[in-house]
């Protein structure tokens, strides 16, 4: 008798069964016109080590646009010999390549983000394009001759090649551009239009470029704010009176004339920099939109797979929208898009805080579910893994406090359910493991309630063990019919 009491101290056993725009319909091959306010200037080379401002909006990374440009620390063109306009144009295209359609930038120009971490905010290296490397002190003639040799590797070189051809064929059109690498916003719109019209993917897609017609600082800032609020990064140009610079604006703080615009400078000055800190006068702006002028026929997202993760000798490529990686500060999985080479063995990253209703429901490819160490997952919601008929095992991390209704319902191959040591689980909802193939389960001592039918139709289930000492409180509250065999519940308890 004493032996039985000592054993029961460890566990108990239950026996149970705006303005005029540059527009192009890329399905057509005709002439196109550009209408822009007249201004032109030379963009200077800016390789200064100016520290980015710490003022302004916090690093929220709530949108992919913000997270992408903040994290674009390596994979953008090298702004040398006054080529910032081409660098900015390439950044704009590379963003849309990852965000919207992988064919916007051809594979010969793509540079993936590669590493071991699934947290891309921590990795801080967005996918993009080649950052060219040249010896210092090259003359303009030699530099641009070498840059053109990279036309089929470097997107900046490709855009520069287009720009050079346009300038040669339309001399004097763009005002005074004194350097070989100089551009204007007007010229860059033509360059982007030409690039996209020549791109094979664009035959069945529309796009247009919308310039800001306002020339006042407040008018330009109002345009930029409106576009960013609508989800579009903005190509902006500014001047210090003698020299100019082009960059991609994706964030702002304040309002009106006191608004601060934050840009990716395309230089070492920073990825979140107040452009007017150095270039006081705003000159213009435009946005590239993959839709028609009326906002219709928007290009649908297709997966880019530009994020590469290598763990345990295995490399997997993800699109930014895949829940397998963290690209924004949304740590709640609302959907899961399997990577290209998904083999059925799922490891949930440790930054995931919750898995929403029905995320994996009816996923017949899923075989096992594991969680990275130090998981902060707090809940598995309603029908999250319901009817995953090939799922065989799952380990529930200690951080989970609740398992939702029918969370694993109908997982007919699920034989093994393990709760991590030190579990904080308090609630197992009704039908949570109904229709599974488990034959034994050990309930953590933290559990306070098990819902109706939690183990209904578990035909192989013979033992439920509750890790709860006699001195630690009463048994969990079992709702009626939690196993479908209530008459055997209480008589089977030996205390």
Coordinates of C-alpha atoms in Angstrom, one line a residue:
X1 CA 0.0 0.0 0.0
X2 CA 2.8 2.4 0.8
X3 CA 4.4 1.7 -2.5
X4 CA 1.2 2.6 -4.3
X5 CA 0.9 5.9 -2.4
X6 CA 4.5 6.8 -3.2
X7 CA 4.0 6.1 -6.9
X8 CA 0.8 8.2 -6.9
X9 CA 2.7 11.1 -5.6
X10 CA 4.5 11.2 -8.9
X11 CA 1.6 10.5 -11.2
X12 CA -2.0 9.3 -11.3
X13 CA -3.2 6.8 -13.8
X14 CA -6.6 6.8 -15.5
X15 CA -7.6 3.8 -17.6
X16 CA -9.7 5.0 -20.6
X17 CA -10.3 4.3 -24.4
X18 CA -1.0 62.6 -58.6
X19 CA -0.6 64.9 -62.0
X20 CA 0.6 63.7 -65.4
X21 CA 2.3 60.4 -65.1
X22 CA 4.7 58.3 -67.1
X23 CA 2.5 55.5 -68.1
X24 CA 3.2 52.2 -69.9
X25 CA 0.9 49.3 -70.7
X26 CA 3.6 46.7 -71.1
X27 CA 1.4 44.6 -73.4
X28 CA 1.9 47.3 -76.0
X29 CA 5.0 48.5 -77.7
X30 CA 4.5 52.2 -78.5
X31 CA 5.9 55.6 -77.8
X32 CA 5.6 57.1 -74.3
X33 CA 6.0 60.6 -73.0
X34 CA 7.4 62.0 -69.8
X35 CA 6.0 65.2 -68.2
X36 CA 7.9 66.5 -65.2
X37 CA 8.6 69.9 -63.7
X38 CA 11.9 71.2 -65.2
X39 CA 14.8 70.8 -62.9
X40 CA 18.1 69.1 -63.3
X41 CA 21.3 68.8 -61.3
X42 CA 24.3 66.5 -60.8
X43 CA 24.2 64.0 -58.0
X44 CA 27.4 63.9 -56.1
X45 CA 29.2 60.9 -54.8
X46 CA 28.6 60.5 -51.1
X47 CA 30.9 58.1 -49.4
X48 CA 31.0 60.0 -46.1
X49 CA 30.7 58.1 -42.8
X50 CA 28.0 60.4 -41.5
X51 CA 26.1 58.6 -38.7
X52 CA 22.4 58.2 -39.3
X53 CA 20.2 60.4 -37.2
X54 CA 18.7 58.8 -34.1
X55 CA 15.7 61.1 -34.1
X56 CA 12.4 60.3 -35.6
X57 CA 10.1 57.3 -35.7
X58 CA 11.0 54.2 -33.8
X59 CA 12.2 51.1 -35.5
X60 CA 8.9 49.4 -35.6
X61 CA 9.4 47.2 -38.7
X62 CA 5.6 46.8 -38.7
X63 CA 5.5 46.8 -42.5
X64 CA 7.6 44.8 -44.8
X65 CA 8.5 48.0 -46.7
X66 CA 10.1 49.5 -43.6
X67 CA 11.8 46.2 -42.5
X68 CA 13.1 45.7 -46.1
X69 CA 14.8 49.1 -46.4
X70 CA 16.1 49.2 -42.9
X71 CA 17.6 45.8 -43.4
X72 CA 19.1 46.6 -46.8
X73 CA 22.6 46.9 -45.4
X74 CA 24.7 45.2 -48.1
X75 CA 22.8 44.2 -51.2
X76 CA 22.5 47.5 -53.1
X77 CA 24.6 49.2 -55.8
X78 CA 27.8 51.0 -55.0
X79 CA 27.3 54.7 -55.3
X80 CA 30.5 55.8 -56.9
X81 CA 31.2 58.5 -59.4
X82 CA 27.8 60.2 -58.9
X83 CA 25.6 57.2 -59.7
X84 CA 23.1 57.6 -56.7
X85 CA 20.2 57.9 -59.1
X86 CA 20.9 54.5 -60.6
X87 CA 21.5 53.0 -57.2
X88 CA 18.1 54.3 -56.0
X89 CA 16.3 53.0 -59.1
X90 CA 17.8 49.6 -58.5
X91 CA 16.8 49.6 -54.9
X92 CA 13.2 50.4 -55.9
X93 CA 13.1 47.5 -58.3
X94 CA 14.8 45.1 -55.9
X95 CA 12.1 45.9 -53.2
X96 CA 9.3 45.1 -55.6
X97 CA 11.1 42.0 -56.7
X98 CA 10.9 40.5 -53.2
X99 CA 7.6 42.1 -52.2
X100 CA 5.6 41.6 -55.4
X101 CA 7.0 39.5 -58.2
X102 CA 10.3 37.7 -58.4
X103 CA 10.6 38.5 -62.2
X104 CA 10.8 42.2 -61.8
X105 CA 14.5 41.8 -61.3
X106 CA 15.9 39.0 -63.4
X107 CA 17.7 36.1 -61.6
X108 CA 21.0 37.2 -63.1
X109 CA 20.8 40.3 -60.9
X110 CA 19.2 38.8 -57.8
X111 CA 21.3 38.6 -54.6
X112 CA 19.7 36.6 -51.9
X113 CA 19.8 37.1 -48.1
X114 CA 21.6 34.1 -46.7
X115 CA 22.4 32.9 -43.2
X116 CA 21.4 30.6 -40.4
X117 CA 18.9 32.8 -38.5
X118 CA 15.1 32.7 -39.3
X119 CA 14.7 36.1 -37.7
X120 CA 15.5 38.5 -40.6
X121 CA 15.2 41.6 -38.4
X122 CA 18.1 40.2 -36.4
X123 CA 19.9 39.1 -39.5
X124 CA 19.6 42.7 -40.9
X125 CA 20.5 41.8 -44.5
X126 CA 17.7 42.2 -47.0
X127 CA 17.9 40.5 -50.4
X128 CA 18.8 42.9 -53.3
X129 CA 21.3 43.3 -56.0
X130 CA 25.1 43.3 -56.4
X131 CA 27.2 45.8 -54.5
X132 CA 30.0 46.4 -57.0
X133 CA 33.6 46.7 -56.0
X134 CA 36.2 48.8 -57.9
X135 CA 39.6 50.1 -57.1
X136 CA 39.7 53.7 -55.7
X137 CA 40.9 56.6 -57.8
X138 CA 39.6 55.4 -61.2
X139 CA 38.8 58.2 -63.7
X140 CA 35.2 58.6 -64.8
X141 CA 36.0 57.2 -68.2
X142 CA 37.7 54.1 -66.9
X143 CA 35.1 53.6 -64.1
X144 CA 32.1 53.6 -66.4
X145 CA 33.8 51.5 -68.9
X146 CA 34.4 48.9 -66.2
X147 CA 30.8 49.3 -64.9
X148 CA 29.3 48.5 -68.3
X149 CA 31.2 45.2 -68.3
X150 CA 28.9 44.2 -65.5
X151 CA 25.7 44.9 -67.4
X152 CA 24.6 41.3 -67.1
X153 CA 25.5 40.9 -63.4
X154 CA 24.8 44.3 -61.9
X155 CA 21.4 45.9 -62.0
X156 CA 23.0 49.4 -61.5
X157 CA 25.1 48.7 -64.5
X158 CA 22.1 47.7 -66.5
X159 CA 20.2 50.8 -65.6
X160 CA 23.2 53.0 -66.3
X161 CA 23.5 51.4 -69.7
X162 CA 19.9 52.3 -70.5
X163 CA 20.4 55.8 -69.1
X164 CA 23.5 56.4 -71.2
X165 CA 21.7 55.3 -74.3
X166 CA 18.7 57.6 -73.6
X167 CA 21.0 60.5 -73.0
X168 CA 22.9 59.8 -76.2
X169 CA 19.7 59.6 -78.3
X170 CA 18.1 62.7 -76.6
X171 CA 21.0 65.2 -76.1
X172 CA 20.0 68.2 -74.1
X173 CA 16.7 66.8 -73.0
X174 CA 17.6 66.6 -69.3
X175 CA 19.2 70.0 -68.8
X176 CA 22.7 70.3 -67.4
X177 CA 24.1 66.9 -66.3
X178 CA 27.8 67.4 -66.0
X179 CA 29.0 63.9 -65.1
X180 CA 28.8 60.6 -66.8
X181 CA 26.9 59.1 -63.9
X182 CA 24.5 62.0 -63.3
X183 CA 20.8 61.6 -63.6
X184 CA 17.6 63.6 -63.0
X185 CA 14.3 62.3 -61.7
X186 CA 12.9 62.7 -65.2
X187 CA 15.7 60.6 -66.7
X188 CA 15.3 57.9 -64.1
X189 CA 11.6 57.6 -64.9
X190 CA 12.5 56.9 -68.5
X191 CA 15.2 54.5 -67.5
X192 CA 12.8 52.5 -65.3
X193 CA 10.1 52.5 -67.9
X194 CA 12.5 51.3 -70.6
X195 CA 13.9 48.5 -68.3
X196 CA 10.4 47.3 -67.4
X197 CA 9.1 47.4 -71.0
X198 CA 12.1 45.3 -72.1
X199 CA 11.6 42.8 -69.3
X200 CA 10.0 39.6 -70.5
X201 CA 7.7 39.3 -67.4
X202 CA 6.0 42.5 -68.2
X203 CA 4.1 41.5 -71.3
X204 CA 1.0 40.7 -69.3
X205 CA 1.4 43.3 -66.5
X206 CA 0.7 47.0 -66.3
X207 CA 2.7 49.7 -64.5
X208 CA 2.9 53.4 -64.3
X209 CA 5.1 56.0 -62.8
X210 CA 3.4 58.8 -60.9
X211 CA 5.5 62.0 -60.4
X212 CA 4.9 64.7 -57.8
X213 CA 3.8 67.8 -59.6
X214 CA 4.3 70.0 -56.6
X215 CA 7.6 71.9 -56.4
X216 CA 7.2 73.4 -52.9
X217 CA 8.8 71.5 -50.0
X218 CA 5.5 71.1 -48.2
X219 CA 3.8 69.9 -51.4
X220 CA 6.5 67.3 -52.0
X221 CA 6.3 66.1 -48.4
X222 CA 2.5 65.8 -48.6
X223 CA 2.9 63.7 -51.8
X224 CA 5.6 61.5 -50.1
X225 CA 3.4 61.0 -47.0
X226 CA 0.4 60.1 -49.0
X227 CA 2.3 57.5 -51.0
X228 CA 4.0 55.9 -48.0
X229 CA 0.7 55.7 -46.2
X230 CA -0.7 53.8 -49.2
X231 CA 2.3 51.4 -49.1
X232 CA 4.5 52.7 -51.8
X233 CA 8.2 53.6 -51.4
X234 CA 9.1 56.9 -53.0
X235 CA 12.1 57.9 -55.1
X236 CA 13.0 61.4 -53.8
X237 CA 15.7 63.9 -54.9
X238 CA 17.2 66.7 -52.9
X239 CA 20.0 69.3 -53.2
X240 CA 22.3 71.2 -51.0
X241 CA 22.5 74.1 -53.5
X242 CA 25.5 72.7 -55.4
X243 CA 25.1 69.0 -55.4
X244 CA 22.2 66.7 -55.3
X245 CA 21.2 63.2 -54.2
X246 CA 18.6 60.6 -54.9
X247 CA 17.3 58.1 -52.4
X248 CA 14.3 55.9 -51.5
X249 CA 12.0 57.3 -48.9
X250 CA 9.9 54.8 -46.9
X251 CA 9.2 56.4 -43.5
X252 CA 8.5 59.8 -42.0
X253 CA 7.7 61.5 -38.7
X254 CA 5.8 64.7 -37.9
X255 CA 3.6 66.6 -40.3
X256 CA 3.4 69.6 -42.6
X257 CA 6.6 71.5 -43.3
X258 CA 8.2 70.1 -40.1
X259 CA 7.9 66.6 -41.4
X260 CA 11.1 64.5 -41.4
X261 CA 11.6 62.1 -44.3
X262 CA 13.6 59.0 -43.7
X263 CA 15.4 57.4 -46.6
X264 CA 17.8 54.6 -47.6
X265 CA 20.6 56.8 -48.8
X266 CA 22.2 54.2 -51.0
X267 CA 25.5 55.0 -49.3
X268 CA 27.3 54.4 -46.0
X269 CA 25.3 57.3 -44.5
X270 CA 22.6 54.8 -43.4
X271 CA 19.4 52.9 -44.2
X272 CA 17.2 55.2 -42.1
X273 CA 18.5 58.7 -42.6
X274 CA 16.9 62.2 -42.6
X275 CA 17.7 63.2 -46.1
X276 CA 17.4 66.9 -45.3
X277 CA 20.1 66.6 -42.7
X278 CA 22.6 67.1 -45.6
X279 CA 20.5 68.0 -48.6
X280 CA 18.2 70.8 -47.3
X281 CA 16.1 71.4 -50.4
X282 CA 13.7 68.8 -51.7
X283 CA 13.5 68.8 -55.5
X284 CA 11.0 66.2 -56.5
X285 CA 9.6 62.7 -56.1
X286 CA 7.9 59.9 -57.9
X287 CA 6.4 56.4 -57.3
X288 CA 6.4 53.3 -59.3
X289 CA 3.1 51.4 -59.2
X290 CA 2.4 48.0 -60.7
X291 CA -1.2 48.7 -61.6
X292 CA -3.0 51.0 -64.1
X293 CA -3.6 54.7 -63.6
X294 CA -7.0 54.1 -62.0
X295 CA -5.6 51.8 -59.4
X296 CA -7.0 48.7 -61.1
X297 CA -5.3 45.5 -62.4
X298 CA -2.9 45.5 -59.6
X299 CA -0.2 42.9 -60.0
X300 CA -0.7 39.9 -57.7
X301 CA 2.0 38.8 -55.3
X302 CA 4.0 35.7 -56.4
X303 CA 6.6 34.2 -54.1
X304 CA 10.2 35.3 -54.5
X305 CA 12.1 32.8 -52.2
X306 CA 14.9 35.4 -51.8
X307 CA 15.6 34.5 -48.1
X308 CA 17.9 31.6 -47.6
X309 CA 18.2 29.8 -44.3
X310 CA 20.8 27.0 -43.7
X311 CA 20.3 25.0 -40.5
X312 CA 21.8 21.6 -39.7
X313 CA 23.3 21.2 -43.1
X314 CA 20.0 21.9 -44.9
X315 CA 19.3 25.0 -46.9
X316 CA 15.7 26.2 -47.4
X317 CA 14.5 29.3 -49.4
X318 CA 11.6 31.4 -48.2
X319 CA 9.5 34.2 -49.6
X320 CA 9.2 37.2 -47.2
X321 CA 5.6 36.3 -46.6
X322 CA 6.4 32.8 -45.3
X323 CA 5.7 32.3 -41.6
X324 CA 8.8 30.2 -41.4
X325 CA 10.9 33.4 -41.2
X326 CA 10.3 36.7 -39.4
X327 CA 10.5 39.7 -41.7
X328 CA 8.3 42.1 -39.8
X329 CA 7.3 42.4 -36.1
X330 CA 4.2 40.3 -36.6
X331 CA 5.0 37.2 -34.5
X332 CA 1.6 35.6 -34.7
X333 CA 1.3 33.0 -37.4
X334 CA -1.9 33.7 -39.4
X335 CA -1.0 31.4 -42.3
X336 CA 1.9 29.1 -43.2
X337 CA 3.2 28.9 -46.8
X338 CA 5.5 25.9 -47.1
X339 CA 8.9 26.6 -48.6
X340 CA 9.7 25.2 -52.0
X341 CA 11.4 22.0 -50.6
X342 CA 9.1 21.4 -47.6
X343 CA 9.6 17.8 -46.5
X344 CA 6.9 17.6 -43.8
X345 CA 9.1 18.1 -40.9
X346 CA 8.2 21.5 -39.4
X347 CA 10.3 23.4 -36.9
X348 CA 8.5 26.4 -35.4
X349 CA 10.9 29.3 -34.8
X350 CA 11.3 30.5 -31.2
X351 CA 10.0 34.0 -32.0
X352 CA 6.5 32.8 -32.8
X353 CA 4.1 33.9 -30.0
X354 CA 0.9 32.3 -31.3
X355 CA -0.4 30.0 -34.0
X356 CA -3.8 31.1 -35.3
X357 CA -7.0 29.2 -36.1
X358 CA -6.7 26.5 -38.8
X359 CA -3.3 27.5 -40.0
X360 CA -2.3 23.9 -40.8
X361 CA -5.7 22.4 -41.1
X362 CA -5.9 19.7 -43.7
X363 CA -2.2 19.9 -44.4
X364 CA -1.6 16.2 -45.4
X365 CA 2.1 16.9 -46.0
X366 CA 2.9 17.7 -42.3
X367 CA 4.6 14.8 -40.5
X368 CA 6.2 16.1 -37.3
X369 CA 6.1 19.4 -35.4
X370 CA 9.0 20.6 -33.3
X371 CA 9.8 23.9 -31.7
X372 CA 13.1 25.7 -31.4
X373 CA 14.6 26.0 -28.0
X374 CA 13.5 28.8 -25.8
X375 CA 10.2 29.1 -27.6
X376 CA 7.8 31.9 -26.5
X377 CA 4.7 30.4 -28.1
X378 CA 1.8 31.0 -25.7
X379 CA -1.2 29.3 -27.4
X380 CA -2.2 26.9 -30.1
X381 CA -5.6 28.0 -31.3
X382 CA -8.8 26.4 -32.6
X383 CA -8.2 23.6 -35.3
X384 CA -4.7 24.8 -35.9
X385 CA -3.5 21.2 -36.8
X386 CA -6.9 19.7 -37.4
X387 CA -7.1 16.8 -39.9
X388 CA -3.3 16.7 -40.6
X389 CA -3.7 13.0 -41.3
X390 CA 0.0 12.3 -41.7
X391 CA 1.2 14.1 -38.6
X392 CA 2.8 11.5 -36.3
X393 CA 4.4 13.5 -33.4
X394 CA 4.4 16.9 -31.8
X395 CA 6.3 18.4 -28.8
X396 CA 4.4 21.2 -27.0
X397 CA 6.8 23.8 -25.7
X398 CA 6.8 24.8 -22.0
X399 CA 5.7 28.3 -22.8
X400 CA 2.3 27.2 -24.2
X401 CA -0.6 28.0 -21.7
X402 CA -3.6 26.7 -23.8
X403 CA -4.5 24.3 -26.5
X404 CA -7.6 25.4 -28.4
X405 CA -10.7 23.5 -29.4
X406 CA -10.1 20.7 -31.9
X407 CA -6.5 21.8 -32.2
X408 CA -5.4 18.3 -33.3
X409 CA -8.8 16.9 -34.2
X410 CA -8.7 14.1 -36.7
X411 CA -4.9 13.7 -36.8
X412 CA -5.4 10.0 -37.3
X413 CA -1.6 9.2 -37.4
X414 CA -0.7 11.3 -34.3
X415 CA 0.8 8.8 -31.9
X416 CA 3.2 10.9 -29.8
X417 CA 2.4 14.1 -27.9
X418 CA 5.1 15.3 -25.5
X419 CA 4.8 18.3 -23.2
X420 CA 8.2 20.0 -22.6
X421 CA 9.5 19.9 -19.0
X422 CA 8.4 22.8 -16.9
X423 CA 5.2 23.2 -18.8
X424 CA 2.9 26.2 -18.1
X425 CA -0.1 24.6 -19.8
X426 CA -3.3 25.3 -17.9
X427 CA -6.1 24.5 -20.4
X428 CA -6.8 21.7 -22.9
X429 CA -10.0 22.6 -24.8
X430 CA -12.8 20.3 -25.9
X431 CA -11.9 18.0 -28.7
X432 CA -8.3 19.0 -28.7
X433 CA -6.9 15.5 -29.4
X434 CA -10.1 13.8 -30.6
X435 CA -9.6 11.1 -33.2
X436 CA -5.9 10.8 -32.7
X437 CA -3.8 7.6 -32.5
X438 CA -2.2 8.3 -29.1
X439 CA -2.1 5.4 -26.7
X440 CA -0.7 7.2 -23.7
X441 CA -0.4 10.8 -22.7
X442 CA 1.2 12.5 -19.7
X443 CA -0.6 15.7 -18.6
X444 CA 1.6 18.4 -17.0
X445 CA 0.8 19.2 -13.4
X446 CA 0.1 22.8 -14.3
X447 CA -3.1 21.8 -16.2
X448 CA -6.3 23.1 -14.5
X449 CA -9.0 22.1 -16.9
X450 CA -9.5 19.6 -19.7
X451 CA -12.5 20.2 -21.9
X452 CA -15.3 18.0 -23.1
X453 CA -14.3 15.3 -25.5
X454 CA -10.7 16.2 -25.4
X455 CA -9.7 12.6 -26.1
X456 CA -12.9 11.3 -27.7
X457 CA -12.5 8.5 -30.3
X458 CA -8.9 7.9 -29.4
X459 CA -9.3 4.2 -29.9
X460 CA -5.7 3.3 -29.0
X461 CA -5.6 5.4 -25.8
X462 CA -5.3 3.3 -22.7
X463 CA -3.5 5.6 -20.2
X464 CA -3.6 9.2 -19.2
X465 CA -1.1 10.2 -16.6
X466 CA -1.4 13.3 -14.6
X467 CA 1.8 14.7 -13.1
X468 CA 0.3 16.1 -10.0
X469 CA 1.3 15.2 -6.4
X470 CA -1.3 14.7 -3.7
X471 CA 0.0 17.8 -1.9
X472 CA 0.0 20.1 -4.9
X473 CA -3.8 20.5 -5.1
X474 CA -6.8 18.8 -6.6
X475 CA -6.9 17.0 -9.9
X476 CA -7.8 19.0 -13.0
X477 CA -11.4 19.6 -13.7
X478 CA -12.6 17.2 -16.3
X479 CA -15.7 18.2 -18.2
X480 CA -18.3 15.5 -18.8
X481 CA -17.6 13.2 -21.7
X482 CA -14.0 14.4 -22.0
X483 CA -13.1 10.9 -23.2
X484 CA -16.5 9.8 -24.3
X485 CA -16.4 7.2 -21.5
X486 CA -17.3 9.1 -18.3
X487 CA -18.4 6.1 -16.3
X488 CA -14.8 4.9 -16.2
X489 CA -13.2 8.1 -15.2
X490 CA -13.6 8.5 -11.5
X491 CA -13.8 4.8 -10.5
X492 CA -10.4 4.4 -12.0
X493 CA -8.7 6.9 -9.8
X494 CA -6.7 5.4 -7.0
X495 CA -5.6 7.9 -4.3

